Every structure is written in structure tokens, then in C-alpha cells.
Coordinates of C-alpha atoms in Angstrom, one line a residue:
X1 CA -5.8 75.6 118.9
X2 CA -8.0 76.7 121.8
X3 CA -11.5 78.0 121.5
X4 CA -10.5 81.4 122.4
X5 CA -8.2 81.7 119.3
X6 CA -11.0 80.3 117.2
X7 CA -13.4 83.0 118.4
X8 CA -11.1 85.7 117.1
X9 CA -10.3 84.0 113.9
X10 CA -11.0 86.5 111.1
X11 CA -12.6 85.1 107.9
X12 CA -10.4 85.4 104.9
X13 CA -11.8 85.3 101.3
X14 CA -10.5 82.4 99.4
X15 CA -8.9 83.0 96.1
X16 CA -9.1 81.3 92.8
X17 CA -5.8 80.8 90.8
X18 CA -4.8 83.8 88.8
X19 CA -5.9 84.1 85.3
X20 CA -3.8 82.1 82.8
X21 CA -3.7 81.4 79.0
X22 CA -5.7 78.3 79.9
X23 CA -8.5 80.3 81.3
X24 CA -8.5 82.1 77.9
X25 CA -9.1 79.0 76.0
X26 CA -11.8 78.1 78.6
X27 CA -13.6 81.3 78.0
X28 CA -13.2 80.9 74.1
X29 CA -14.8 77.3 74.5
X30 CA -17.7 78.9 76.5
X31 CA -18.1 81.6 73.8
X32 CA -18.1 78.9 71.1
X33 CA -20.9 76.8 73.1
X34 CA -22.9 80.1 73.5
X35 CA -22.7 80.8 69.7
X36 CA -23.7 77.3 68.8
X37 CA -26.5 77.5 71.2
X38 CA -27.7 80.8 69.8
X39 CA -27.7 79.4 66.3
X40 CA -29.5 76.2 67.1
X41 CA -31.9 76.7 69.9
X42 CA -34.9 77.0 67.6
X43 CA -34.1 73.4 66.2
X44 CA -35.3 71.8 69.5
X45 CA -38.9 70.8 69.3
X46 CA -41.6 70.7 72.0
X47 CA -42.0 67.7 74.5
X48 CA -44.7 66.5 76.8
X49 CA -44.1 69.1 79.4
X50 CA -43.8 72.2 77.6
X51 CA -47.4 73.3 77.7
X52 CA -48.1 72.6 81.2
X53 CA -45.1 74.3 82.4
X54 CA -45.6 77.3 80.4
X55 CA -49.1 77.5 82.0
X56 CA -47.5 77.1 85.3
X57 CA -45.2 80.1 84.8
X58 CA -48.3 82.2 83.7
X59 CA -50.1 81.2 86.9
X60 CA -47.1 82.0 89.1
X61 CA -47.1 85.5 87.5
X62 CA -50.8 85.9 88.2
X63 CA -50.2 84.9 91.7
X64 CA -47.6 87.6 92.3
X65 CA -49.4 90.3 90.2
X66 CA -52.7 89.7 92.3
X67 CA -51.0 90.4 95.4
X68 CA -51.1 86.6 96.2
X69 CA -55.0 86.5 95.8
X70 CA -55.1 84.5 92.8
X71 CA -54.3 81.0 94.1
X72 CA -55.0 78.8 91.1
X73 CA -51.4 78.0 90.8
X74 CA -51.6 75.8 94.0
X75 CA -54.1 73.4 92.4
X76 CA -52.7 73.2 88.9
X77 CA -52.1 69.5 88.0
X78 CA -49.1 68.5 90.2
X79 CA -46.7 71.2 89.3
X80 CA -46.9 73.1 92.5
X81 CA -45.0 70.4 94.0
X82 CA -42.1 71.8 92.0
X83 CA -40.5 75.2 92.0
X84 CA -41.4 77.4 88.9
X85 CA -38.5 79.9 88.8
X86 CA -37.7 79.0 85.2
X87 CA -41.3 78.8 84.1
X88 CA -41.9 82.2 85.5
X89 CA -39.0 83.8 84.0
X90 CA -40.0 82.6 80.7
X91 CA -43.4 83.7 80.9
X92 CA -42.4 87.2 82.0
X93 CA -40.0 87.5 79.2
X94 CA -42.6 86.3 76.6
X95 CA -45.2 89.0 78.0
X96 CA -42.5 91.6 77.8
X97 CA -41.1 90.9 74.2
X98 CA -42.9 90.0 71.1
X99 CA -41.4 86.6 71.1
X100 CA -43.0 83.1 71.0
X101 CA -42.9 81.7 74.6
X102 CA -41.6 78.4 73.4
X103 CA -38.8 80.1 71.7
X104 CA -38.1 82.0 75.0
X105 CA -38.1 78.9 76.8
X106 CA -35.4 77.1 74.5
X107 CA -33.1 80.2 74.6
X108 CA -33.6 80.7 78.4
X109 CA -32.8 76.9 78.8
X110 CA -29.5 77.5 76.8
X111 CA -28.6 80.6 79.0
X112 CA -29.0 78.3 82.0
X113 CA -27.1 75.7 80.6
X114 CA -24.1 78.1 79.8
X115 CA -24.3 79.4 83.3
X116 CA -23.9 75.9 84.5
X117 CA -20.8 75.2 82.3
X118 CA -19.5 78.4 83.8
X119 CA -19.9 77.6 87.3
X120 CA -18.4 74.0 86.8
X121 CA -15.5 75.8 85.0
X122 CA -15.0 78.1 88.1
X123 CA -15.4 75.4 90.6
X124 CA -12.8 73.2 88.7
X125 CA -10.3 75.9 88.9
X126 CA -10.6 76.0 92.7
X127 CA -10.3 72.1 92.9
X128 CA -7.6 71.3 90.3
X129 CA -6.3 74.6 88.8
X130 CA -7.0 76.2 85.4
X131 CA -6.5 72.9 83.5
X132 CA -8.9 71.1 86.0
X133 CA -11.6 73.8 85.3
X134 CA -11.2 73.6 81.5
X135 CA -11.3 69.8 81.5
X136 CA -14.5 69.9 83.7
X137 CA -16.3 72.2 81.7
X138 CA -15.6 70.4 78.3
X139 CA -16.5 67.1 80.0
X140 CA -19.9 68.7 81.1
X141 CA -20.5 70.1 77.6
X142 CA -19.9 66.6 75.9
X143 CA -22.4 65.0 78.4
X144 CA -25.6 64.2 76.4
X145 CA -27.6 64.2 79.6
X146 CA -26.7 67.8 80.3
X147 CA -26.2 69.3 76.9
X148 CA -29.3 67.5 75.4
X149 CA -31.4 68.5 78.3
X150 CA -30.4 72.1 78.8
X151 CA -32.6 73.4 75.7
X152 CA -35.9 71.6 76.6
X153 CA -36.0 70.5 80.1
X154 CA -37.5 73.0 82.4
X155 CA -37.1 71.1 85.5
X156 CA -34.1 68.8 85.6
X157 CA -31.6 71.1 83.7
X158 CA -32.2 74.3 85.8
X159 CA -32.1 72.1 88.9
X160 CA -28.6 70.8 87.9
X161 CA -27.4 74.3 87.4
X162 CA -28.8 75.3 90.8
X163 CA -27.0 72.2 92.3
X164 CA -23.8 73.1 90.5
X165 CA -24.0 76.7 92.1
X166 CA -24.5 75.0 95.5
X167 CA -21.5 72.8 95.0
X168 CA -19.3 75.9 94.0
X169 CA -20.5 77.5 97.3
X170 CA -19.7 74.5 99.5
X171 CA -16.3 74.0 97.8
X172 CA -15.6 77.8 98.3
X173 CA -17.0 77.7 102.0
X174 CA -14.5 74.6 102.7
X175 CA -11.6 76.7 101.1
X176 CA -12.4 79.3 103.9
X177 CA -12.9 76.7 106.7
X178 CA -13.8 77.2 109.4
X179 CA -14.8 80.8 108.9
X180 CA -16.6 81.3 105.6
X181 CA -16.7 85.0 104.6
X182 CA -20.1 86.9 104.3
X183 CA -20.1 86.8 100.7
X184 CA -19.7 82.9 100.6
X185 CA -22.6 82.7 103.1
X186 CA -24.8 84.9 101.1
X187 CA -24.0 82.8 97.8
X188 CA -24.6 79.8 99.8
X189 CA -28.0 80.9 100.8
X190 CA -29.0 82.0 97.3
X191 CA -28.0 78.7 95.7
X192 CA -29.5 76.5 98.4
X193 CA -32.8 78.3 98.0
X194 CA -32.7 78.1 94.2
X195 CA -31.8 74.3 94.6
X196 CA -34.6 73.3 96.8
X197 CA -36.9 75.9 95.4
X198 CA -36.4 74.3 92.0
X199 CA -36.7 70.6 93.1
X200 CA -37.3 69.5 96.5
X201 CA -34.5 66.8 95.8
X202 CA -32.1 69.8 96.6
X203 CA -32.3 68.4 100.1
X204 CA -29.8 65.7 98.8
X205 CA -27.1 68.3 99.5
X206 CA -27.3 67.6 103.2
X207 CA -25.9 64.2 102.6
X208 CA -23.1 65.6 100.7
X209 CA -22.4 68.1 103.6
X210 CA -22.7 65.4 106.3
X211 CA -20.2 63.4 104.5
X212 CA -17.7 66.2 104.2
X213 CA -18.5 67.3 107.9
X214 CA -17.8 63.8 109.2
X215 CA -14.5 63.6 107.3
X216 CA -13.4 67.0 108.6
X217 CA -14.2 66.1 112.1
X218 CA -12.5 62.7 111.9
X219 CA -9.4 64.3 110.1
X220 CA -8.8 67.2 112.4
X221 CA -9.6 65.3 115.6
X222 CA -6.3 63.4 114.9
X223 CA -4.2 66.5 114.8
X224 CA -6.2 69.1 116.9
X225 CA -8.1 66.8 119.4
X226 CA -11.8 66.1 119.2
X227 CA -12.8 69.2 121.1
X228 CA -11.0 71.6 119.0
X229 CA -12.0 70.0 115.7
X230 CA -15.6 69.8 117.0
X231 CA -15.5 73.6 117.8
X232 CA -14.1 74.5 114.4
X233 CA -16.7 72.4 112.8
X234 CA -19.5 73.9 115.0
X235 CA -18.2 77.6 113.8
X236 CA -18.3 76.6 110.3
X237 CA -21.9 75.2 110.6
X238 CA -23.1 78.2 112.5
X239 CA -21.7 80.7 110.1
X240 CA -23.2 78.8 107.0
X241 CA -26.5 78.6 108.9
X242 CA -26.6 82.4 108.8
X243 CA -27.6 82.1 105.2
X244 CA -30.5 79.9 105.8
X245 CA -33.3 82.7 106.3
X246 CA -32.1 84.1 103.0
X247 CA -32.2 80.5 101.4
X248 CA -35.7 80.1 102.6
X249 CA -36.8 83.5 101.2
X250 CA -35.3 82.6 97.8
X251 CA -37.1 79.3 98.0
X252 CA -40.4 81.1 98.7
X253 CA -40.0 83.3 95.7
X254 CA -39.4 80.5 93.0
X255 CA -41.7 78.0 95.0
X256 CA -44.3 79.9 96.8
X257 CA -46.5 76.7 97.7
X258 CA -43.5 75.5 99.7
X259 CA -43.9 78.3 102.3
X260 CA -47.5 78.6 102.2
X261 CA -47.4 76.0 105.1
X262 CA -44.0 75.1 106.5
X263 CA -44.4 71.3 106.2
X264 CA -45.3 71.6 102.3
X265 CA -41.7 70.7 101.4
X266 CA -42.2 67.5 103.2
X267 CA -45.5 66.8 101.7
X268 CA -43.8 67.2 98.3
X269 CA -41.3 64.6 99.2
X270 CA -43.9 62.3 100.4
X271 CA -46.0 62.8 97.0
X272 CA -43.0 61.9 95.0
X273 CA -42.0 59.0 97.1
X274 CA -45.2 57.3 95.6
X275 CA -46.0 56.9 91.9
X276 CA -49.0 59.1 91.2
X277 CA -50.1 58.1 87.6
X278 CA -51.3 55.1 85.6
X279 CA -48.2 53.0 85.1
X280 CA -47.0 52.9 81.5
X281 CA -44.4 50.7 80.0
X282 CA -40.9 51.8 78.8
X283 CA -38.1 49.8 76.8
X284 CA -35.4 48.6 79.0
X285 CA -32.9 45.9 77.9
X286 CA -35.0 44.8 75.1
X287 CA -38.3 44.4 76.8
X288 CA -41.2 46.7 77.8
X289 CA -41.3 47.0 81.5
X290 CA -43.9 48.8 83.6
X291 CA -42.2 51.8 85.1
X292 CA -42.8 50.8 88.8
X293 CA -41.2 47.6 88.1
X294 CA -37.9 48.8 86.6
X295 CA -34.9 47.0 88.1
X296 CA -32.4 48.4 90.5
X297 CA -29.8 48.2 87.9
X298 CA -31.8 50.9 85.8
X299 CA -29.9 54.1 86.6
X300 CA -26.4 52.5 86.7
X301 CA -26.9 50.7 83.4
X302 CA -28.3 53.8 81.6
X303 CA -25.3 55.8 83.0
X304 CA -22.9 53.3 81.6
X305 CA -24.3 53.3 78.2
X306 CA -25.5 56.9 77.7
X307 CA -22.3 58.7 78.6
X308 CA -19.3 59.1 76.4
X309 CA -16.5 56.7 77.0
X310 CA -13.9 59.4 78.1
X311 CA -16.6 60.8 80.5
X312 CA -17.2 57.5 82.1
X313 CA -13.4 56.7 82.3
X314 CA -12.7 60.1 83.9
X315 CA -15.4 59.8 86.4
X316 CA -14.4 56.4 87.5
X317 CA -10.8 57.7 87.7
X318 CA -11.9 60.8 89.3
X319 CA -13.8 59.0 92.1
X320 CA -10.8 56.6 92.8
X321 CA -8.5 59.6 92.8
X322 CA -10.6 61.7 95.1
X323 CA -10.9 58.9 97.7
X324 CA -7.0 58.6 97.5
X325 CA -6.5 62.4 97.7
X326 CA -8.8 62.7 100.6
X327 CA -7.4 59.8 102.8
X328 CA -3.8 60.0 101.8
X329 CA -3.2 63.4 100.3
X330 CA -1.0 66.0 101.9
X331 CA -3.2 68.9 101.6
X332 CA -5.1 70.4 104.8
X333 CA -8.3 68.5 105.8
X334 CA -10.7 71.2 104.5
X335 CA -9.0 70.9 101.1
X336 CA -9.3 67.1 101.0
X337 CA -12.9 67.3 102.4
X338 CA -13.9 69.0 98.9
X339 CA -13.3 65.7 97.3
X340 CA -15.5 63.8 99.7
X341 CA -18.0 66.4 99.0
X342 CA -17.9 65.7 95.3
X343 CA -17.8 62.0 95.6
X344 CA -21.0 62.1 97.6
X345 CA -22.7 64.6 95.2
X346 CA -21.7 62.1 92.2
X347 CA -22.7 58.7 93.9
X348 CA -25.2 59.2 96.7
X349 CA -28.3 59.8 94.6
X350 CA -27.5 57.0 92.3
X351 CA -26.8 54.6 95.3
X352 CA -30.0 55.9 96.9
X353 CA -32.1 54.7 93.9
X354 CA -30.2 51.2 93.6
X355 CA -31.1 50.7 97.4
X356 CA -34.6 52.1 97.5
X357 CA -35.8 51.3 93.8
X358 CA -38.2 54.1 93.3
X359 CA -40.4 54.5 90.1
X360 CA -37.9 55.4 87.4
X361 CA -38.8 56.5 83.8
X362 CA -37.7 58.7 81.0
X363 CA -34.2 57.4 80.9
X364 CA -31.9 59.2 83.4
X365 CA -33.1 62.7 83.0
X366 CA -33.9 63.0 86.6
X367 CA -30.4 62.7 87.3
X368 CA -28.9 65.6 85.3
X369 CA -28.0 67.1 88.6
X370 CA -25.3 64.7 89.4
X371 CA -23.5 65.4 86.2
X372 CA -21.7 68.6 87.4
X373 CA -20.2 66.8 90.2
X374 CA -19.2 64.0 87.8
X375 CA -17.6 66.3 85.4
X376 CA -15.6 68.0 88.3
X377 CA -14.3 64.7 89.4
X378 CA -13.3 63.9 85.7
X379 CA -11.5 67.1 85.3
X380 CA -9.5 66.4 88.4
X381 CA -8.8 62.9 87.1
X382 CA -7.2 64.3 83.8
X383 CA -5.1 66.7 85.8
X384 CA -3.8 63.8 88.0
X385 CA -3.2 61.8 84.9
X386 CA -1.0 64.3 83.2
X387 CA 0.8 65.0 86.5
X388 CA 1.6 61.2 86.7
X389 CA 2.9 61.3 83.2
X390 CA 4.9 64.5 83.7
X391 CA 8.3 62.5 83.8
X392 CA 7.0 59.9 81.1
X393 CA 8.6 59.7 77.6
X394 CA 7.3 62.5 75.3
X395 CA 5.7 59.6 73.1
X396 CA 3.6 58.5 76.1
X397 CA 2.6 62.1 77.0
X398 CA 1.7 62.7 73.3
X399 CA -0.3 59.4 73.0
X400 CA -2.4 60.1 76.3
X401 CA -3.0 63.7 75.0
X402 CA -4.1 62.3 71.6
X403 CA -6.3 59.8 73.2
X404 CA -8.0 62.5 75.4
X405 CA -8.5 64.7 72.4
X406 CA -10.1 61.9 70.5
X407 CA -12.4 61.2 73.4
X408 CA -13.4 64.8 73.4
X409 CA -13.8 64.9 69.7
X410 CA -16.0 61.8 69.2
X411 CA -19.1 62.9 71.2
X412 CA -18.9 66.3 69.6
X413 CA -19.1 64.8 66.2
X414 CA -21.9 62.5 67.2
X415 CA -23.8 65.4 68.7
X416 CA -23.5 67.0 65.3
X417 CA -25.0 64.0 63.6
X418 CA -27.8 63.6 66.1
X419 CA -28.7 67.2 66.2
X420 CA -31.0 68.3 67.7
X421 CA -31.6 65.0 69.5
X422 CA -28.4 64.9 71.5
X423 CA -30.2 63.7 74.5
X424 CA -30.8 60.4 72.7
X425 CA -27.1 59.7 72.5
X426 CA -25.9 56.2 73.3
X427 CA -22.1 55.2 73.5
X428 CA -20.3 52.5 71.7
X429 CA -20.6 50.0 74.5
X430 CA -24.1 49.5 73.1
X431 CA -23.6 50.3 69.5
X432 CA -24.7 53.9 69.4
X433 CA -28.3 54.7 68.9
X434 CA -28.6 52.0 66.3
X435 CA -27.7 49.4 68.7
X436 CA -29.9 51.0 71.4
X437 CA -33.0 51.4 69.3
X438 CA -34.5 48.0 69.9
X439 CA -33.1 47.8 73.5
X440 CA -33.8 51.2 75.1
X441 CA -35.9 54.3 74.8
X442 CA -34.5 57.0 72.5
X443 CA -37.0 60.1 71.7
X444 CA -39.1 59.6 74.7
X445 CA -40.0 63.2 74.9
X446 CA -41.1 63.4 71.3
X447 CA -38.8 66.2 70.0
X448 CA -38.8 64.6 66.4
X449 CA -42.5 65.9 65.9
X450 CA -41.1 69.4 65.1
X451 CA -39.1 68.0 61.9
X452 CA -41.9 65.6 61.2
X453 CA -44.6 68.3 61.3
X454 CA -42.6 70.2 59.0
X455 CA -42.4 67.4 56.6
X456 CA -46.2 66.9 56.8
X457 CA -46.7 70.6 56.0
X458 CA -44.5 70.5 53.0
X459 CA -46.4 67.5 51.8
X460 CA -49.8 69.4 52.1
X461 CA -48.6 72.2 50.2
X462 CA -47.3 70.2 47.3
X463 CA -50.5 68.1 47.2
X464 CA -53.0 70.7 48.1
X465 CA -55.1 70.4 45.0
X466 CA -55.7 66.5 45.7
X467 CA -56.5 67.0 49.4
X468 CA -59.9 67.6 51.0
X469 CA -60.9 71.4 51.0
X470 CA -62.7 73.5 53.4
X471 CA -61.8 71.8 56.5
X472 CA -58.9 70.9 58.8
X473 CA -56.7 68.1 58.2
X474 CA -57.3 65.2 60.7
X475 CA -54.0 63.8 62.1
X476 CA -53.8 60.6 64.4
X477 CA -51.0 61.2 66.7
X478 CA -48.8 58.7 68.8
X479 CA -46.9 60.9 71.0
X480 CA -47.4 64.3 72.8
X481 CA -50.7 65.7 71.3
X482 CA -50.2 69.3 72.6
X483 CA -46.5 69.4 71.1
X484 CA -47.9 68.0 67.6
X485 CA -50.7 70.5 67.5
X486 CA -48.3 73.4 68.2
X487 CA -45.8 72.2 65.6
X488 CA -48.6 71.5 62.9
X489 CA -50.3 74.7 63.2
X490 CA -54.0 75.9 62.7
X491 CA -54.9 73.9 59.5
X492 CA -54.5 70.6 61.4
X493 CA -56.4 69.0 64.2
X494 CA -54.8 66.1 66.2
X495 CA -56.6 63.1 67.6
X496 CA -56.1 59.6 69.0
X497 CA -59.0 58.3 66.8
X498 CA -57.9 56.6 63.6
X499 CA -61.1 56.6 61.8
X500 CA -61.5 59.2 59.0
X501 CA -57.9 60.5 59.8
X502 CA -56.1 62.0 56.8
X503 CA -52.6 61.5 58.1
X504 CA -50.8 59.8 61.1
X505 CA -47.9 61.3 63.0
X506 CA -45.9 58.5 64.9
X507 CA -42.9 58.5 67.1
X508 CA -40.4 55.8 66.4
X509 CA -40.8 54.3 69.8
X510 CA -42.0 50.6 70.5
X511 CA -45.4 51.7 71.6
X512 CA -46.5 53.5 68.3
X513 CA -48.1 51.3 65.5
X514 CA -46.5 50.6 62.3
X515 CA -49.3 51.9 59.9
X516 CA -50.0 50.0 56.7
X517 CA -50.0 53.2 54.6
X518 CA -47.6 55.2 52.5
X519 CA -44.9 56.8 54.3
X520 CA -44.8 60.6 53.3
X521 CA -42.3 61.8 55.9
X522 CA -39.4 60.2 58.1
X523 CA -37.2 61.6 60.6
X524 CA -33.9 59.6 61.0
X525 CA -30.6 59.8 62.6
X526 CA -27.7 57.5 62.1
X527 CA -30.2 55.1 60.3
X528 CA -32.7 55.0 63.2
X529 CA -36.3 56.2 62.8
X530 CA -37.4 58.9 65.3
X531 CA -40.8 59.6 63.7
X532 CA -42.9 58.9 60.5
X533 CA -45.6 60.6 58.8
X534 CA -48.3 58.5 56.9
X535 CA -50.8 59.3 54.3
X536 CA -53.8 57.2 55.8
X537 CA -56.6 58.6 53.7
X538 CA -59.1 55.8 52.7
X539 CA -57.1 53.4 55.0
X540 CA -58.3 51.9 58.4
X541 CA -56.0 50.7 61.1
X542 CA -57.2 50.0 64.6
X543 CA -55.1 52.2 66.8
X544 CA -52.3 54.7 66.8
X545 CA -50.7 52.4 69.4
X546 CA -49.0 49.1 68.8
X547 CA -50.8 45.9 69.7
X548 CA -50.6 45.3 73.4
X549 CA -49.8 48.9 74.5

């Protein structure tokens, strides 16, 4: 193909497969998840970051409502290094409606999470047909890292949704290669702006694009010659680049600090490349480890024990199958490049952490954004599996289908028993949450304080006549104090001090003390204690923290 023919090539919109009964099942599944989310979003407690993020959203609104003159948002703790689109929307809704801002944040998180599921479904349909889309969506829904965080993580979960949208746009653009349509370019600009504007780590997408582009250039050079292949890639790159100004505009809306000075995104990357807080310890592999000293195996190990077994098997099979499809498949190079894109999206961030060993903490919540790509590869793997079994005996096909259904059903059952602490899920390789309790962190965000505070409230109501009158009850807390204060309400005051405390509210993590006092409330899941409430009146204990913490 010569350059003249390429200049006259007209962009043609790519088409997803026509609607099928499988898509109806997918829509029903999405509606079911939406119904469960609507019924349960209030069950999720507050964590360490909720208060600061809600304040950040208010400051962003003040910045815009003051015609950019109120710039307190640019010096508010360290949150201006992140985008605040989610926080701003939640704050705006809370101002417009007579609804508690934290309930708004939980419901909005669920809405974002559902949007991510829908995006993965649509992307999977493009990659592997209706069955692939359905499988990818269900795999993402049974991923505890995604489902557990979508209700209460204002940074990592929206970022995962934005990255899922960006992957969809890139897959769509590759379908239209080398001439993405204006609509695709516009969607690309929007999703790129949202991704980087939510977390600067959205720049990881450049590595995915580079991997796919290198594959395309090498593949097409063999059939078209290097010059023609390079011209096609250049055309594709230039057309996508038309969306960059729109991306920058969107980035500026959700992360205004990033555009106050052009180099601010680079400053954010530099800032987060160094640890900025006093180091603390977290439990990993049975011992407390300072977070800057976590081993290189931290992320791979936690992925291996915190993902459901079916999810893991499908991801591994999907990566292997994607490599085979890319290098030995019969589809055009642009179609095969989509699998290189997904393999890079699923593996590059993990490989970078293994190689560079940055500070790692709070489990793998910072890696929620790789789960959509993993789910897409897993969905493709299931489609390939059943294609391979198409001519197998009925018994073999039935056994495979039953195994897959059990693999989907087991984490759903465990999600129900862990609710609303799905993010603490561990698989059977480590013995579930019971096996992980003494080895790894569970409720590191302190969500159990919501239920524990309710138990303390009930205890006070039942024993009101025997309790001190005319003052607030003093509660010694090991865990997120702002969350505890919000959940407890106005008749309690929280403190780190143990002297003269009436009650103690303690997370079940290793760094909280076991208090020698009557236990009046306990939050448990599958035999594991997530939080305890003590009546400590008339008793002394040295600290809310365990010895040595």
C-alpha cells in the first residue's frame, strides 16, 4: 500500500457484535449487581481517607465557585497531588440534596464501579464476542480488589474505571486502525484526561500503547514493508493525538493543580516516588514489616492469595493465550495488537513494582486499576477454553462448565459471608481470612468501626442508668479516629489516651492492644475478629497500641 492510498483512506467506525441472548444475560447480571449495590451501600463504614477526601471535594468546589481565587485547595495536605473529580461530584451532590455526604460517596462509588463493569463488558464483546464480554464482567465482579473497593475507595476505584475506559478506547481505536474515527478520538481524549486527572499513574498507559505500537510496526513491516507500516502507524498516532488537547482540558477540570503550572504532573510523579510519611509497620508473611522495606514479592504474592482461584487461573491462561494469539493468530495485525495492549496493561505495573521496589502498603489497593485488563484476559481465556472443547465429549464440556460455575459461585458465597468487608477476602491457597489473619493485613482501612460503633451505642442504651451522666463518654481508639467519631456520634469523644477512658474501640489488627477488660462488642467474619469494643471503666492499660508498635 502506498502513501497516497493511505492519505485518502476514510475512517470507518468499528462495530461491536450484534445483540444476542448472551448480552441480555449480561444486562440482567449488571442489573442484579446494581440492585445489590443499592441495597447494601450504606453497610460500608468509613475509613482513614473519607474525611480528608470529602474536604478536598469541598475545596475544589470553592475554587471553581470563587472564579479560581480561593486556592486553599492547592495547599490542602497532599491531596492536590491527586485529581479530585470523584470528591468534587460527591460534594456537589451533597450540597444539592439533603443527603449525608458519606452516603453520597458510597452510592457514587457503587455507580462508578457499575460503570466499570459495563465498560469491561463492552470491551470484552469487542475482543472475544458476547460470551467473552459476559465472562470478563463477571470475573471483575467477583474480584474482591475491585468490588470491595468500589464502595469506599475514592482514589483507586475511580482510577480503575477511568483506566478501563481508556482501554476500551484504545481497543476501539485498534479495531479502526490506522484511521480511528472522530468519535473514537474524542472518547480517547476524554478517557485519557480522566485517567491521568484521577491519578498521575495514568501515564502508565503510554507503556501499553508503546508495546502495541511496536508489535504493529514489526508485524506489518513483514507484510507491507517498513515504510508503509511506519506511515500507517504515524497516521494512527497523529489522529489519536488530535484528542490530546481535549484530554488536557478534562485533566485540568478534575485536577486543576496539574495545569496551574505545566510541570506539576511531573512534580506529582516525583513526589510519590519518595515516601513522604513516618514509616509504619504492616503485617506481611507473618511478621510486621516497615512499609519502605516490603520485599519485591509483595504485590505478586498478594495477587496470588487475594484473587479467587478461578480469576487467577483465567488471568494466567489469558496472558498465555493472548501471547499465542498475538504471535501465531490469523487475525490482522491490528486485531492481534489488542492482546499485546491488554497483556501490557495487566502486567507492566506489577513488573515495575517488582523491579523498582517502591514503598508498598495497604495490600494491593493501589493496583485496582490493573484488574479490568486482567478480567478481559480472563474472559478471553474462557472463550478460548470452550472453543478448544467444542468437539470434546459432552461429559468433558459439562464438567468444564460445572467447574467454571463453581469457580464463579464460591467467591460470591464468600462475599456474602464477609459483607461488607469483601476487600479483606483471601483465597483458599492461604486458608481464607482465617488462614490470613495472623499472616497479612485484613481490615486495614478500619471499616469494621461502623458495626462496632453500633454495638457500643446499643450497650450504652441498655446500661444508661449505670453509666456516667452529664458528660460525653470517652472512647480510646486504635484505628481511624475521624471515622470512629463519625460512627459513634455526638455523645462520645474519641482519644488516644487510655487514662479515664470509659470504653475502648480497637481494630483486630496486630498493632492494636488486647485490653484486659470485658468485651462488650465484637465484629467477626468467618471466625476472625475485625474489631472489639471494651468496657474499660475503672481499669488501666498503658496504650491503645500493642507493645512495640
